[in-house]
Tab-separated table of C-alpha atoms in Angstrom:
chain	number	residue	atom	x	y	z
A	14	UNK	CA	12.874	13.971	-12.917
A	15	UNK	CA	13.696	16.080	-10.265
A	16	UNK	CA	12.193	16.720	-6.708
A	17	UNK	CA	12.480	17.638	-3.303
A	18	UNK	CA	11.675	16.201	0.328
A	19	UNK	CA	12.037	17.070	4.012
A	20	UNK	CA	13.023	14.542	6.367
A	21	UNK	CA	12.291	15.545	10.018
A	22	UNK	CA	15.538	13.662	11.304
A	23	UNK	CA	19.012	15.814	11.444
A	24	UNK	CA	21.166	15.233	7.830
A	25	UNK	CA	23.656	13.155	9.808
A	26	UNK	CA	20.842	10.319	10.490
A	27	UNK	CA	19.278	10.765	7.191
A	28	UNK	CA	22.988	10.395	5.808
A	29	UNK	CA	23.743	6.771	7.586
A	30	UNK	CA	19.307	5.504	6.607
A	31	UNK	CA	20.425	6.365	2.835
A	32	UNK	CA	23.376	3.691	3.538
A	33	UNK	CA	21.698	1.100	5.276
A	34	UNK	CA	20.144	-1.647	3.098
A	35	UNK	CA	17.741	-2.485	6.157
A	36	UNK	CA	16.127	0.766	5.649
A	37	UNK	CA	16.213	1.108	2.480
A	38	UNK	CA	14.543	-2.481	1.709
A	39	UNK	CA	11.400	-1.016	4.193
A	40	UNK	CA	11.421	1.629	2.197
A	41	UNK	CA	11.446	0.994	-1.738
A	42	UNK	CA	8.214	0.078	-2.753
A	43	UNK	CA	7.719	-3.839	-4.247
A	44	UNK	CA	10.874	-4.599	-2.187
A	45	UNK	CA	11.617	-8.299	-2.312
A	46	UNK	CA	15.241	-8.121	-1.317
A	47	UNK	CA	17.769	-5.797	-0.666
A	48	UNK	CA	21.666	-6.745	-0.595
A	49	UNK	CA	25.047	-5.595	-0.138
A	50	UNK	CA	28.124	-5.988	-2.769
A	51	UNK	CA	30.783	-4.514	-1.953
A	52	UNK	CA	31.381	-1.807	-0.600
A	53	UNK	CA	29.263	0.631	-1.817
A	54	UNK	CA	27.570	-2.012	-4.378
A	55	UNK	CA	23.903	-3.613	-3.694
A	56	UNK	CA	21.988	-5.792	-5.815
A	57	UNK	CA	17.967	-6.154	-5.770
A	58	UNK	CA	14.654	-7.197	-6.483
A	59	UNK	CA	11.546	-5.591	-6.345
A	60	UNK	CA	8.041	-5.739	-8.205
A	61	UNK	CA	6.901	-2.843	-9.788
A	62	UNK	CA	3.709	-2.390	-12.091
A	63	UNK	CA	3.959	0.304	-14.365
A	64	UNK	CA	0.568	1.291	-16.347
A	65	UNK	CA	-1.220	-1.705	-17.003
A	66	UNK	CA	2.356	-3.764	-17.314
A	67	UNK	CA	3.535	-5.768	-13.934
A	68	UNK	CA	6.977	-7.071	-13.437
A	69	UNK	CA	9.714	-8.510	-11.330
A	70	UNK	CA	12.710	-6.554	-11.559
A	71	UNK	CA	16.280	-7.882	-10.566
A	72	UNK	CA	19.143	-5.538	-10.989
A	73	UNK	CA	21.734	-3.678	-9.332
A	74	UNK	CA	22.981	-0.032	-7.778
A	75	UNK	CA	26.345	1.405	-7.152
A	76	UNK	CA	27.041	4.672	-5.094
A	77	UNK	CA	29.778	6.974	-6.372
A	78	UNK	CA	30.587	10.223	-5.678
A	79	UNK	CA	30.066	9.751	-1.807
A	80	UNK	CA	30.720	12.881	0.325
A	81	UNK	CA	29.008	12.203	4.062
A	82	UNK	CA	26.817	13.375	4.726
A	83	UNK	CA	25.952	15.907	1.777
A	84	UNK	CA	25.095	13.383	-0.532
A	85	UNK	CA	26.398	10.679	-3.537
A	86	UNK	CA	26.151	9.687	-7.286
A	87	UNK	CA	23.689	6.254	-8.084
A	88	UNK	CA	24.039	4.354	-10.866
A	89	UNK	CA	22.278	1.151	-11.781
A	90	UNK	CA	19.986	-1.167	-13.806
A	91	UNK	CA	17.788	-3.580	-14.000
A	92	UNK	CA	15.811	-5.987	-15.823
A	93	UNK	CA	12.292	-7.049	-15.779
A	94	UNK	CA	12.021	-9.655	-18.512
A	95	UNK	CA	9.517	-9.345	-21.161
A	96	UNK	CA	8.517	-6.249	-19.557
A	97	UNK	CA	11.831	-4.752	-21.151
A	98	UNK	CA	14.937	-2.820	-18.989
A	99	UNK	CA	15.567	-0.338	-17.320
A	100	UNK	CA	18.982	2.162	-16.647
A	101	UNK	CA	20.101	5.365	-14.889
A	102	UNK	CA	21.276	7.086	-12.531
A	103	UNK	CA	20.585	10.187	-9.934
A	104	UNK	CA	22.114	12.925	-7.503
A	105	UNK	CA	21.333	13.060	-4.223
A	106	UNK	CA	22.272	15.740	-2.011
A	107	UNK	CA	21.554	16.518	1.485
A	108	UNK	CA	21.228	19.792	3.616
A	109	UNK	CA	19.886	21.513	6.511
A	110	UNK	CA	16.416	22.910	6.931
A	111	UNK	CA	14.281	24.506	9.550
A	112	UNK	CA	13.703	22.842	12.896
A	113	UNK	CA	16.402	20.484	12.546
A	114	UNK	CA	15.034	18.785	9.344
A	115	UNK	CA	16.801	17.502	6.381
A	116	UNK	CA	16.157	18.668	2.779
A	117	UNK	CA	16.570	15.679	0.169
A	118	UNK	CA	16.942	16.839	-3.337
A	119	UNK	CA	17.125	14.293	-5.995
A	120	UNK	CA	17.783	14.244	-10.070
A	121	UNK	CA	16.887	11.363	-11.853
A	122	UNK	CA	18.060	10.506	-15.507
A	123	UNK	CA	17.025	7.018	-16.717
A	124	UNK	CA	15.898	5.470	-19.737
A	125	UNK	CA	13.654	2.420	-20.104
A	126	UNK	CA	13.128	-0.079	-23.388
A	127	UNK	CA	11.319	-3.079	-24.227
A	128	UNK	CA	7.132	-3.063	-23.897
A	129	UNK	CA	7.999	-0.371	-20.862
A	130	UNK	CA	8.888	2.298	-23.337
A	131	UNK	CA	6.132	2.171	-25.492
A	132	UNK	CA	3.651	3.335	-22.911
A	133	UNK	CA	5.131	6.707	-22.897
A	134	UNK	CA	6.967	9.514	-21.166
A	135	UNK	CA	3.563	10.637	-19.085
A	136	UNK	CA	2.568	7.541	-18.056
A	137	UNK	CA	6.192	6.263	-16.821
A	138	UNK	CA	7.035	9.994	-15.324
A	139	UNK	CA	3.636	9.846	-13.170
A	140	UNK	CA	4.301	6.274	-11.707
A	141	UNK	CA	8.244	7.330	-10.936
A	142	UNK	CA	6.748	10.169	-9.059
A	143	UNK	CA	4.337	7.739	-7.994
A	144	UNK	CA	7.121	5.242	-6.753
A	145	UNK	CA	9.222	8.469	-5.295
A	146	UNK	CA	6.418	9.274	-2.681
A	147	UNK	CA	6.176	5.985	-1.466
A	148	UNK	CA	9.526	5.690	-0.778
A	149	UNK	CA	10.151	8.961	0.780
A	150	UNK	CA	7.226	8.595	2.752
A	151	UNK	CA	8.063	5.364	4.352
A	152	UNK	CA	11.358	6.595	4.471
A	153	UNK	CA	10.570	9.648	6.634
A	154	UNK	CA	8.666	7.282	8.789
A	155	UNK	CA	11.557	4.824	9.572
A	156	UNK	CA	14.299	7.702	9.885
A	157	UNK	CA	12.305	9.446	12.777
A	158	UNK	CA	11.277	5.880	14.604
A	159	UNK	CA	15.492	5.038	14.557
A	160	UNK	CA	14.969	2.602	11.466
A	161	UNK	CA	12.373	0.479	13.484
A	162	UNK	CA	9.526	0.769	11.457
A	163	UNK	CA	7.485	-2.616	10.704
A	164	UNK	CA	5.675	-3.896	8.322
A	165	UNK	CA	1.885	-3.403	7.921
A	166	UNK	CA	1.797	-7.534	8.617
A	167	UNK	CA	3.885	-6.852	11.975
A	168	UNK	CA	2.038	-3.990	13.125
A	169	UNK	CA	-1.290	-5.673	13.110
A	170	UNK	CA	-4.714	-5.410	10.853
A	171	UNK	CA	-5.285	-1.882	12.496
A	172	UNK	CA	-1.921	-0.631	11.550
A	173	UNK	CA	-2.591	3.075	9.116
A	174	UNK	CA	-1.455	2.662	5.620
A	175	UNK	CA	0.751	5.433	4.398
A	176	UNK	CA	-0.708	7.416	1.452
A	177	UNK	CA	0.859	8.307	-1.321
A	178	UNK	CA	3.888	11.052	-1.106
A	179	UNK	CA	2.473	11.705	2.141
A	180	UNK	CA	2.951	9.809	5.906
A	181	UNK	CA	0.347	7.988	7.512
A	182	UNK	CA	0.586	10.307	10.438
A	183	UNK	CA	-3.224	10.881	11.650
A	184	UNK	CA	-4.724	8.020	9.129
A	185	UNK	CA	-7.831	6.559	11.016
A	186	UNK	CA	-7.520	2.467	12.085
A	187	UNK	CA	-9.886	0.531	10.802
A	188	UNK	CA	-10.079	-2.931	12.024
A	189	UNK	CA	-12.198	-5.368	10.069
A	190	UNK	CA	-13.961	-8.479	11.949
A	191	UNK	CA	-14.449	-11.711	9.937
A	192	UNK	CA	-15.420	-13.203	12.957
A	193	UNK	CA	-18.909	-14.484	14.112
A	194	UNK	CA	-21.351	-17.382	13.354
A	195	UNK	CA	-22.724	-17.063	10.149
A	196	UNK	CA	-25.736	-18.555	11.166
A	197	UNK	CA	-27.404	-15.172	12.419
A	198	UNK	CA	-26.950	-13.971	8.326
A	199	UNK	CA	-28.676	-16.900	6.730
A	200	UNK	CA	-31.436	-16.583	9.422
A	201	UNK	CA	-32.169	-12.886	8.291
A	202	UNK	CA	-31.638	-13.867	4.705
A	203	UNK	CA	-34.083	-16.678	5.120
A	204	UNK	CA	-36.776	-14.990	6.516
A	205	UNK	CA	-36.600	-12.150	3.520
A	206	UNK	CA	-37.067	-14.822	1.007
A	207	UNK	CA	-40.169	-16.264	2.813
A	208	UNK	CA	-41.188	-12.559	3.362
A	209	UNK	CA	-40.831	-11.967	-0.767
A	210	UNK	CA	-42.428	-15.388	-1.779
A	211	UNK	CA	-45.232	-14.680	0.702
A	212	UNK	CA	-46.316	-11.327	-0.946
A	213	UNK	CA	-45.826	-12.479	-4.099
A	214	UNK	CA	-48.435	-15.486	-3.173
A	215	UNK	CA	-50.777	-13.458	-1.407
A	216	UNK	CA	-50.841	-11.046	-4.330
A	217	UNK	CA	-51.404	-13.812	-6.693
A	218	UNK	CA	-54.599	-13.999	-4.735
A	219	UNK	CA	-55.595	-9.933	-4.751
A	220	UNK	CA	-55.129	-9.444	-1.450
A	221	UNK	CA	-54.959	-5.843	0.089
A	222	UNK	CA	-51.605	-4.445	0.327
A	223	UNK	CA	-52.020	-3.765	3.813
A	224	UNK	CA	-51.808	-7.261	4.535
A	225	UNK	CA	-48.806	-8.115	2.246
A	226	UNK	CA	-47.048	-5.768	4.499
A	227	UNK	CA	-48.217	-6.742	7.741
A	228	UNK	CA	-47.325	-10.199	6.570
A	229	UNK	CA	-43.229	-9.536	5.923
A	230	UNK	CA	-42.963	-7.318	8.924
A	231	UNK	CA	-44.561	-10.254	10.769
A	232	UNK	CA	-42.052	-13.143	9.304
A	233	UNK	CA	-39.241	-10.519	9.548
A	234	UNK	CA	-40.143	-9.923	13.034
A	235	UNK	CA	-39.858	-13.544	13.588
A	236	UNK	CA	-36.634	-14.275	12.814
A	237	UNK	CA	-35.342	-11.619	14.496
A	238	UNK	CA	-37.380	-12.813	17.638
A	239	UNK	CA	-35.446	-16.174	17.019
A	240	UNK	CA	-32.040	-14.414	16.152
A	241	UNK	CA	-31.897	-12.747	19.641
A	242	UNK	CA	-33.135	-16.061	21.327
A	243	UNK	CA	-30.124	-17.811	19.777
A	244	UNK	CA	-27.624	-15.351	21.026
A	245	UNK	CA	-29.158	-15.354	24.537
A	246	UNK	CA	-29.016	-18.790	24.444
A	247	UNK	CA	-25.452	-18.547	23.596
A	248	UNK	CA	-24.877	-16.395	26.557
């Protein structure tokens, strides 16, 4: 697999946010943990679901090749257990774009066995694309905040979620309320069940449908009377 991304930090910072395993652990999706080894050696783990197969992946990476800041050689594997194993490497290399950007090209070359492989090239090439937007786009993110980014739990439940190969730059909050007495609910849904079993009486009966409906819009009208009585009361 093979791609391309612009970073709009200068190469030298996208250089050092490649290096740092703070970043990078904000950045690679399923991230559990993130660790140095040496010198240029980290080991991880991360959950990834790939198809309709889920698994906890523990493995390791080692940089070679490094030239600062135009890029370096990684090389690692991992394995996920009964979801099967997975090995590889890619080149990254770095370079200068418009406006004081960074250009990331990347070329991947892995291979995967165990219950992993027999879903298929298209379905593992679509969620390593999948994973590669993520990253990059959480990665572009924390480069141009100065690697401060938080975490959707630290920003609040308002906080934009980033969409897929893309930033969350101009995402809409949405803030959700679970809040509030739950009394006001049962109230209304009380009064519609009276409202129902009182037409369906009435109509036992043959009475006009003019005054099934005059009869729910009067119990309906009711408990809303009593609804905003309550909540003056509260007041």
């Amino acid at each position: 697999m093979t791609g391309e991304q612009m970073v709009a930090a200068p190469r030298q910072r996208v250089w050092e946010a490649l290096n740092d395993p703070a970043v990078l652990a904000q950045c690679i999706p399923g991230c559990q943990s993130l660790d140095r080894d040496g010198d240029n050696r980290f080991v991880a783990a991360a959950e990834v679901k790939i198809g309709p197969i889920g698994a906890r992946f523990k493995g390791a990476v080692e940089l070679s090749d490094l030239d600062a800041p135009n890029g370096y050689t990684i090389t690692g594997s991992g394995n996920g257990g009964v979801a099967g194993t997975a090995k590889g490497g890619a080149k990254v290399r770095l370079s200068d774009a418009a406006g004081g950007g960074t250009l990331v090209a990347y070329e991947v070359d892995a291979e995967v066995g165990g219950r992993m492989a027999q879903l298929g090239g298209p379905i593992i090439d679509a969620t390593a694309k999948n994973l590669a937007g993520k990253f990059f786009a959480k990665f572009g993110e924390v480069v141009a905040s100065g690697g401060k980014a938080g975490t959707v739990a630290e920003q609040g439940a308002t906080a934009p979620v980033a969409a897929v190969g893309g930033p969350a730059a101009g995402a809409v909050p949405v803030s959700i309320s679970t809040g509030g007495a739950p009394g006001g609910l049962w109230g209304w849904v009380t009064a519609l069940i009276l409202a129902v079993l009182s037409g369906f009486i009435l109509g036992q009966r043959h009475m006009p449908a003019e005054l099934l409906v005059l009869m729910a819009l009067l119990i309906v009208t009711a408990a809303a009377a009593f609804e905003a009585g309550r909540r003056g009361g509260r007041r």
